[in-house]
Amino acid sequence: MKLVHVVGARPNFMKVAPVLRAGQAVPGISQVLVHTGQHYDPSMSDSFFRDLDLPAPDVNLGVGSGTHAEQTARIMLAFEPVLDRETPDWVVVYGDVNSTVACALVAVKKGIRIAHVEAGLRSRDRGMPEEINRILTDQLADLLLTPSRDGNENLAAEGIPAGRVRLVGNVMVDTLLRLREEASKRRMPERFGVEGSDYAFVTLHRPSNVDDRSTLSELLGALDDLGARMPVLFAVHPRTRRRISEFGLPAPNGPVRLLDPLGYLETVNLVDGAALVLTDSGGLQEETTVLGVPCLTARPTTERPVTITEGTNRLVASRRTAIGEAVAELLARRAGGSFRPGQPEGWDGRAGERVIAALLESGTTVAPTT
Ligand code: UD1
């Protein structure tokens, strides 16, 4: 069985790693790793390959940044000849980034079967580019591998036959559990002089938060307030850094430290030791749940509801006062000892193996549905 795995952006890399490893352990599976090049800065891509022990990509499409249409179109044009050359049994796509939907669309028209890892998540906010990518990819996929039971329910509600859907659990948690110990050796809190004391870890990069001047200004104000309580380590996405300077907003300083994007192990190490995390990332909502770290997600919706019902996550409006109130409440709850690591079904470190098992069970012989 031949698999072409497609990754492109930062959150894909920790998801493909356990699937590749599980595939390597099965004789008779051959695997090709394609990097679209959607993310290309060393700090957004290469450092993840190193931290995750990923093999260098077999193919790098080198598409880079652009508008959604430009980026998606460039990925499609560059991916088509790769499929012609490799003729895989399956294209395996991950998550909800532009690379995911672009490559699924190329594969489906060529009659090559698609497996979608992290299928079924829905925020029900069609203003998010990721939500469009999720809906379309799930419509195209032949095998839909969900991280949590709500994913199966969402797919059933959209009329996707249950026979195409498997609950495999969360592949990102495989990576987190495998590398948590290794991450602790980075001693990041010591590097920032916050070891043994409370500190907050922050990431913010969603267009809805950072592309609007007044929202970004509210969020930076909230960081100043948070900085009055404890040191704040803010790992800044390139998009966010550009917006702060374009909008002429005063960059936070003093107790709020602006950091370049961090590697995977550095991030896990800082999250693991944090008193709280403030974020709009999808992955950090899941990682904080598993690590038992309180998390505030600055978004009106989440596609990952189990991080609230079974984890440590809470949604908060992207407003200075709302965040201030939520921080106060969360720190009071934390003082009362009410945060514990959560383990939703299938978030157990074995999801990558279940992805490979589902692919083997689905086989190579069934003709693609057209
Ligand atoms: C993408 C994903 C998002 C994910 C995020 C993680 C989509 C639609 N969105 O958003 O779901 O949470 O990755 O980071 O696919 N840039 C660089 N260097 C890079 C990559 C990007 O400077 O290596 C800058 C460029 O100015 C670029 C901007 O970031 O235009 C946005 O990059 P893009 O890949 O379009 O989307 P992200 O915001 O990173």
Coordinates of C-alpha atoms and ligand atoms in Angstrom, one line a residue:
M1 CA 0.0 0.0 0.0
K2 CA 1.4 3.3 -1.0
L3 CA 0.5 6.5 1.0
V4 CA 1.2 10.1 0.0
H5 CA 1.1 12.2 3.2
V6 CA 0.5 15.9 2.7
V7 CA 1.6 18.6 5.1
G8 CA 2.0 22.3 4.7
A9 CA 1.6 24.4 7.7
R10 CA 2.9 24.3 11.3
P11 CA 0.0 22.5 12.9
N12 CA 0.2 19.6 10.4
F13 CA 3.7 18.5 11.4
M14 CA 2.9 17.1 14.8
K15 CA -0.1 15.3 13.3
V16 CA 1.8 13.5 10.5
A17 CA 4.7 12.4 12.8
P18 CA 2.9 9.5 14.6
V19 CA 1.1 8.3 11.5
L20 CA 4.4 8.1 9.6
R21 CA 6.0 6.2 12.5
A22 CA 3.1 3.8 12.7
G23 CA 3.3 3.3 8.9
Q24 CA 7.0 2.6 9.0
A25 CA 6.4 -0.2 11.4
V26 CA 4.2 -2.1 8.9
P27 CA 6.0 -4.1 6.2
G28 CA 4.4 -3.5 2.8
I29 CA 3.5 0.1 3.4
S30 CA 5.5 2.7 1.4
Q31 CA 5.2 6.3 2.3
V32 CA 5.9 9.6 0.5
L33 CA 6.0 12.8 2.5
V34 CA 5.0 15.9 0.6
H35 CA 5.5 19.4 2.1
T36 CA 3.6 22.1 0.2
G37 CA 5.8 24.9 1.5
Q38 CA 2.7 26.9 2.8
H39 CA 4.9 27.6 5.9
Y40 CA 8.6 28.1 5.0
D41 CA 10.3 30.2 7.7
P42 CA 12.8 28.0 9.5
S43 CA 11.0 28.8 12.8
M44 CA 7.6 27.7 11.3
S45 CA 8.8 24.6 9.5
D46 CA 12.4 23.3 9.7
S47 CA 12.6 23.4 13.5
F48 CA 9.5 21.3 13.7
F49 CA 11.0 18.6 11.4
R50 CA 14.0 18.5 13.7
D51 CA 12.0 18.4 17.0
L52 CA 9.6 15.8 15.8
D53 CA 12.3 13.5 14.2
L54 CA 10.5 13.8 10.9
P55 CA 12.3 12.7 7.8
A56 CA 13.1 15.4 5.3
P57 CA 10.1 15.8 2.9
D58 CA 10.5 13.6 -0.3
V59 CA 8.9 16.5 -2.2
N60 CA 8.7 20.2 -1.3
L61 CA 6.3 22.2 -3.5
G62 CA 7.7 25.5 -2.3
V63 CA 4.4 27.4 -2.7
G64 CA 4.9 30.0 0.0
S65 CA 2.4 32.8 1.0
G66 CA -0.3 34.5 -1.0
T67 CA -4.0 35.2 -0.9
H68 CA -6.2 32.1 -0.3
A69 CA -6.9 31.7 -4.0
E70 CA -3.3 32.2 -5.0
Q71 CA -2.0 29.8 -2.3
T72 CA -4.6 27.1 -3.0
A73 CA -4.2 27.3 -6.7
R74 CA -0.4 27.1 -6.5
I75 CA -0.6 24.1 -4.3
M76 CA -3.0 22.4 -6.7
L77 CA -0.9 23.0 -9.7
A78 CA 2.3 21.8 -8.0
F79 CA 0.6 18.7 -6.4
E80 CA -0.9 17.3 -9.6
P81 CA 2.3 16.1 -11.2
V82 CA 3.4 14.6 -7.9
L83 CA 0.3 12.4 -8.0
D84 CA 0.9 11.5 -11.6
R85 CA 4.4 10.4 -10.7
E86 CA 3.7 8.6 -7.4
T87 CA 0.3 7.0 -8.2
P88 CA -0.5 6.3 -4.5
D89 CA -3.4 4.2 -3.2
W90 CA -4.2 6.9 -0.7
V91 CA -3.5 10.6 -0.2
V92 CA -3.6 11.3 3.5
V93 CA -4.4 14.9 4.5
Y94 CA -4.3 16.5 7.9
G95 CA -6.3 19.2 9.8
D96 CA -7.8 22.2 8.2
V97 CA -5.2 24.3 6.5
N98 CA -5.2 25.5 2.8
S99 CA -2.8 22.7 1.9
T100 CA -5.4 20.1 3.2
V101 CA -8.3 21.1 1.0
A102 CA -6.1 21.9 -2.1
C103 CA -4.5 18.5 -2.2
A104 CA -7.8 16.7 -1.5
L105 CA -9.4 18.5 -4.4
V106 CA -6.6 17.4 -6.8
A107 CA -6.7 13.7 -5.5
V108 CA -10.5 13.3 -5.8
K109 CA -10.5 14.4 -9.5
K110 CA -7.8 11.8 -10.2
G111 CA -9.8 9.0 -8.5
I112 CA -7.2 8.6 -5.8
R113 CA -8.7 7.9 -2.4
I114 CA -8.4 10.4 0.4
A115 CA -8.0 9.8 4.1
H116 CA -8.6 12.9 6.3
V117 CA -7.0 12.9 9.7
E118 CA -8.8 15.2 12.1
A119 CA -12.1 14.9 10.3
G120 CA -15.4 16.1 11.6
L121 CA -14.5 19.1 13.6
R122 CA -16.9 22.1 13.2
S123 CA -16.8 25.5 14.8
R124 CA -20.0 26.5 12.8
D125 CA -18.3 29.8 12.0
R126 CA -18.0 30.0 8.3
G127 CA -16.0 33.2 8.7
M128 CA -13.0 31.1 9.6
P129 CA -11.1 29.9 6.5
E130 CA -10.4 26.6 8.4
E131 CA -14.1 25.9 8.7
I132 CA -14.5 26.0 4.9
N133 CA -11.5 23.8 4.5
R134 CA -12.9 21.3 7.0
I135 CA -16.3 21.1 5.4
L136 CA -15.0 20.7 1.9
T137 CA -12.3 18.2 2.8
D138 CA -14.8 16.0 4.6
Q139 CA -17.1 16.0 1.6
L140 CA -14.2 14.8 -0.6
A141 CA -12.7 12.2 1.7
D142 CA -13.3 8.5 1.4
L143 CA -12.0 7.7 4.9
L144 CA -12.8 10.2 7.7
L145 CA -10.7 9.7 10.8
T146 CA -12.1 11.7 13.7
P147 CA -10.3 12.8 16.9
S148 CA -13.4 12.8 19.1
R149 CA -17.0 11.6 19.1
D150 CA -18.5 15.0 18.3
G151 CA -16.7 14.7 15.0
N152 CA -18.7 11.5 14.2
E153 CA -21.9 13.3 15.2
N154 CA -21.1 16.3 13.0
L155 CA -20.4 14.1 10.0
A156 CA -23.6 12.1 10.5
A157 CA -25.6 15.4 10.6
E158 CA -24.0 16.3 7.2
G159 CA -25.2 13.1 5.7
I160 CA -21.8 11.4 5.5
P161 CA -22.3 7.6 5.7
A162 CA -21.1 6.1 8.9
G163 CA -19.2 3.4 7.0
R164 CA -16.6 6.0 5.9
V165 CA -16.0 7.4 9.4
R166 CA -13.7 6.0 12.1
L167 CA -13.1 7.4 15.5
V168 CA -9.3 7.1 15.9
G169 CA -8.5 9.7 18.6
N170 CA -6.1 12.6 18.6
V171 CA -2.8 12.1 16.7
M172 CA -1.4 15.3 18.1
V173 CA -1.7 13.9 21.6
D174 CA 0.5 10.9 20.5
T175 CA 3.2 13.4 19.7
L176 CA 2.7 15.4 22.9
L177 CA 2.9 12.3 25.1
R178 CA 6.0 11.0 23.2
L179 CA 7.9 14.2 23.5
R180 CA 6.8 15.8 26.8
E181 CA 9.8 14.4 28.7
E182 CA 12.2 15.5 25.9
A183 CA 10.6 18.9 26.0
S184 CA 11.3 19.3 29.7
K185 CA 15.0 19.2 29.0
R186 CA 14.8 22.5 27.1
R187 CA 14.5 24.3 30.5
M188 CA 12.6 27.2 28.9
P189 CA 11.2 28.7 32.1
E190 CA 14.8 28.9 33.4
R191 CA 15.9 30.6 30.1
F192 CA 13.2 33.3 30.6
G193 CA 13.8 33.6 34.4
V194 CA 10.3 32.5 35.3
E195 CA 11.1 29.0 36.8
G196 CA 9.2 28.2 39.9
S197 CA 6.9 31.2 39.5
D198 CA 3.5 31.8 37.8
Y199 CA 3.7 32.9 34.2
A200 CA 1.3 33.1 31.3
F201 CA 2.0 31.7 27.8
V202 CA 0.3 33.4 24.9
T203 CA -0.2 32.9 21.2
L204 CA -2.6 34.9 18.9
H205 CA -2.6 34.6 15.2
R206 CA -6.2 34.1 13.9
P207 CA -7.2 36.6 11.2
S208 CA -10.3 37.5 13.2
N209 CA -8.1 38.6 16.1
V210 CA -5.1 40.1 14.5
D211 CA -6.3 41.5 11.2
D212 CA -8.6 44.1 12.8
R213 CA -6.9 47.0 14.5
S214 CA -9.4 47.5 17.3
T215 CA -9.5 43.8 18.2
L216 CA -5.8 43.5 18.2
S217 CA -5.5 46.6 20.3
E218 CA -8.0 45.1 22.9
L219 CA -5.9 42.0 23.0
L220 CA -2.6 43.8 23.5
G221 CA -4.3 45.8 26.3
A222 CA -5.4 42.5 27.9
L223 CA -1.8 41.4 27.8
D224 CA -0.7 44.5 29.6
D225 CA -3.2 43.8 32.3
L226 CA -2.1 40.2 32.5
G227 CA 1.5 41.4 32.7
A228 CA 0.6 43.3 35.9
R229 CA -0.3 39.9 37.5
M230 CA 2.6 37.8 36.2
P231 CA 5.2 37.6 33.5
V232 CA 3.7 37.0 30.0
L233 CA 5.6 35.1 27.3
F234 CA 4.0 35.8 24.0
A235 CA 5.2 33.7 21.0
V236 CA 4.4 35.9 18.1
H237 CA 3.3 34.5 14.7
P238 CA 4.8 36.4 11.7
R239 CA 1.3 37.6 10.7
T240 CA 0.7 39.1 14.2
R241 CA 4.1 40.8 14.3
R242 CA 3.4 42.4 10.9
R243 CA -0.1 43.6 12.0
I244 CA 1.2 45.2 15.2
S245 CA 3.7 47.2 13.2
E246 CA 1.3 48.0 10.3
F247 CA -1.4 49.3 12.7
G248 CA 1.2 51.3 14.6
L249 CA 0.2 49.7 17.9
P250 CA 2.5 50.1 20.9
A251 CA 4.2 46.7 21.2
P252 CA 3.8 45.4 24.8
N253 CA 6.9 45.5 26.9
G254 CA 8.1 45.1 30.5
P255 CA 6.6 41.9 31.9
V256 CA 5.1 41.1 28.5
R257 CA 7.9 39.5 26.4
L258 CA 7.4 39.3 22.6
L259 CA 9.2 36.2 21.4
D260 CA 9.8 34.9 17.9
P261 CA 7.8 31.7 16.9
L262 CA 9.1 28.9 19.1
G263 CA 9.9 25.3 18.2
Y264 CA 7.7 22.4 19.2
L265 CA 9.7 21.3 22.2
E266 CA 10.2 24.8 23.5
T267 CA 6.4 25.4 23.2
V268 CA 5.4 22.2 25.0
N269 CA 7.9 22.9 27.8
L270 CA 6.6 26.5 28.3
V271 CA 2.9 25.3 28.2
D272 CA 3.6 22.5 30.6
G273 CA 4.9 24.9 33.3
A274 CA 2.5 27.8 32.7
A275 CA -0.1 29.1 35.2
L276 CA -2.4 29.8 32.3
V277 CA -2.4 29.9 28.5
L278 CA -4.2 32.5 26.5
T279 CA -4.5 31.5 22.8
D280 CA -6.6 31.3 19.7
S281 CA -4.8 28.2 18.4
G282 CA -6.6 24.9 17.9
G283 CA -3.7 22.7 19.0
L284 CA -3.0 24.5 22.2
Q285 CA -6.6 24.0 23.3
E286 CA -5.9 20.2 23.1
E287 CA -2.4 20.3 24.5
T288 CA -3.5 22.3 27.6
T289 CA -6.3 19.8 28.2
V290 CA -3.9 16.9 28.2
L291 CA -1.4 18.7 30.4
G292 CA -4.0 20.0 32.8
V293 CA -3.1 23.6 32.2
P294 CA -5.9 26.2 32.4
C295 CA -6.6 27.7 29.0
L296 CA -8.5 30.8 27.8
T297 CA -9.3 30.7 24.1
A298 CA -10.0 34.2 22.7
R299 CA -12.6 33.1 20.2
P300 CA -16.4 33.0 20.1
T301 CA -16.5 29.4 19.1
T302 CA -14.4 26.2 19.1
E303 CA -14.4 23.2 16.9
R304 CA -12.9 21.3 19.8
P305 CA -15.7 21.2 22.4
V306 CA -14.3 18.2 24.4
T307 CA -11.5 20.6 25.5
I308 CA -14.2 22.5 27.4
T309 CA -16.5 19.6 28.5
E310 CA -13.6 17.2 29.4
G311 CA -10.7 19.6 29.6
T312 CA -9.3 22.9 30.9
N313 CA -10.5 25.2 28.1
R314 CA -12.8 28.1 28.3
L315 CA -13.9 30.6 25.5
V316 CA -13.5 34.3 26.1
A317 CA -14.4 37.3 24.0
S318 CA -11.4 39.1 22.5
R319 CA -12.0 42.1 24.7
R320 CA -9.8 43.6 27.4
T321 CA -12.3 43.6 30.2
A322 CA -13.7 40.1 29.4
I323 CA -10.2 38.6 29.4
G324 CA -9.4 40.4 32.7
E325 CA -12.4 39.0 34.3
A326 CA -11.8 35.5 32.9
V327 CA -8.2 35.6 34.1
A328 CA -9.3 36.5 37.7
E329 CA -11.9 33.8 37.8
L330 CA -9.5 31.2 36.4
L331 CA -6.7 32.0 38.8
A332 CA -9.2 31.7 41.7
R333 CA -10.3 28.3 40.4
R334 CA -6.7 27.2 40.0
A335 CA -5.9 28.3 43.6
G336 CA -8.8 25.9 44.6
G337 CA -7.0 23.1 42.7
S338 CA -9.8 22.5 40.2
F339 CA -7.7 21.9 37.1
R340 CA -6.7 18.3 36.3
P341 CA -5.4 16.7 33.1
G342 CA -8.2 15.5 30.9
Q343 CA -8.2 12.4 28.7
P344 CA -11.0 12.4 26.2
E345 CA -11.6 9.0 24.4
G346 CA -8.8 8.1 22.1
W347 CA -6.4 10.8 23.4
D348 CA -4.1 8.1 24.6
G349 CA -0.9 8.1 22.5
R350 CA -2.1 5.3 20.1
A351 CA -4.1 7.3 17.5
G352 CA -1.4 7.1 14.8
E353 CA -1.5 3.3 15.0
R354 CA -5.3 3.4 14.6
V355 CA -5.0 5.6 11.5
I356 CA -2.8 3.0 9.9
A357 CA -5.1 0.2 11.0
A358 CA -8.1 2.0 9.5
L359 CA -6.2 2.4 6.2
L360 CA -5.2 -1.2 6.1
E361 CA -8.7 -2.3 6.9
S362 CA -10.0 -0.1 4.0
G363 CA -7.4 -1.7 1.8
T364 CA -6.3 -0.9 -1.8
T365 CA -8.7 -3.0 -3.7
V366 CA -12.0 -1.2 -3.5
A367 CA -12.6 1.0 -6.5
P368 CA -12.8 4.7 -5.8
T369 CA -16.3 6.1 -5.7
T370 CA -16.8 8.7 -8.4
Ligands
UD1_1 C1 -2.2 28.8 8.8 C2 -3.6 28.0 8.9 C3 -4.1 28.1 10.3 C4 -3.1 27.6 11.3 C5 -1.8 28.4 11.1 C6 -0.7 28.0 12.1 C7 -4.8 28.2 6.8 C8 -6.0 28.8 6.1 N1 -4.6 28.7 8.0 O1 -2.5 30.2 9.1 O2 -5.2 27.3 10.4 O3 -3.5 27.8 12.6 O4 -1.3 28.3 9.8 O5 0.4 28.9 12.0 O6 -4.2 27.4 6.2 N2 4.1 33.7 7.1 C9 5.5 33.9 7.3 N3 6.3 32.8 7.3 C10 5.8 31.5 7.1 C11 4.4 31.4 7.0 C12 3.6 32.5 7.0 O7 6.0 35.0 7.4 O8 6.5 30.5 7.2 C13 3.3 34.9 7.1 C14 3.1 35.5 5.7 O9 3.0 36.8 5.8 C15 1.7 34.9 5.4 C16 1.0 34.9 6.7 O10 2.0 34.6 7.7 O11 1.1 35.7 4.4 C17 -0.1 33.9 6.8 O12 0.4 32.6 6.4 P1 -0.7 31.5 5.9 O13 0.0 30.2 5.6 O14 -1.5 32.1 4.8 O15 -1.7 31.3 7.1 P2 -1.5 31.3 8.7 O16 -2.0 32.6 9.2 O17 -0.1 30.9 9.1

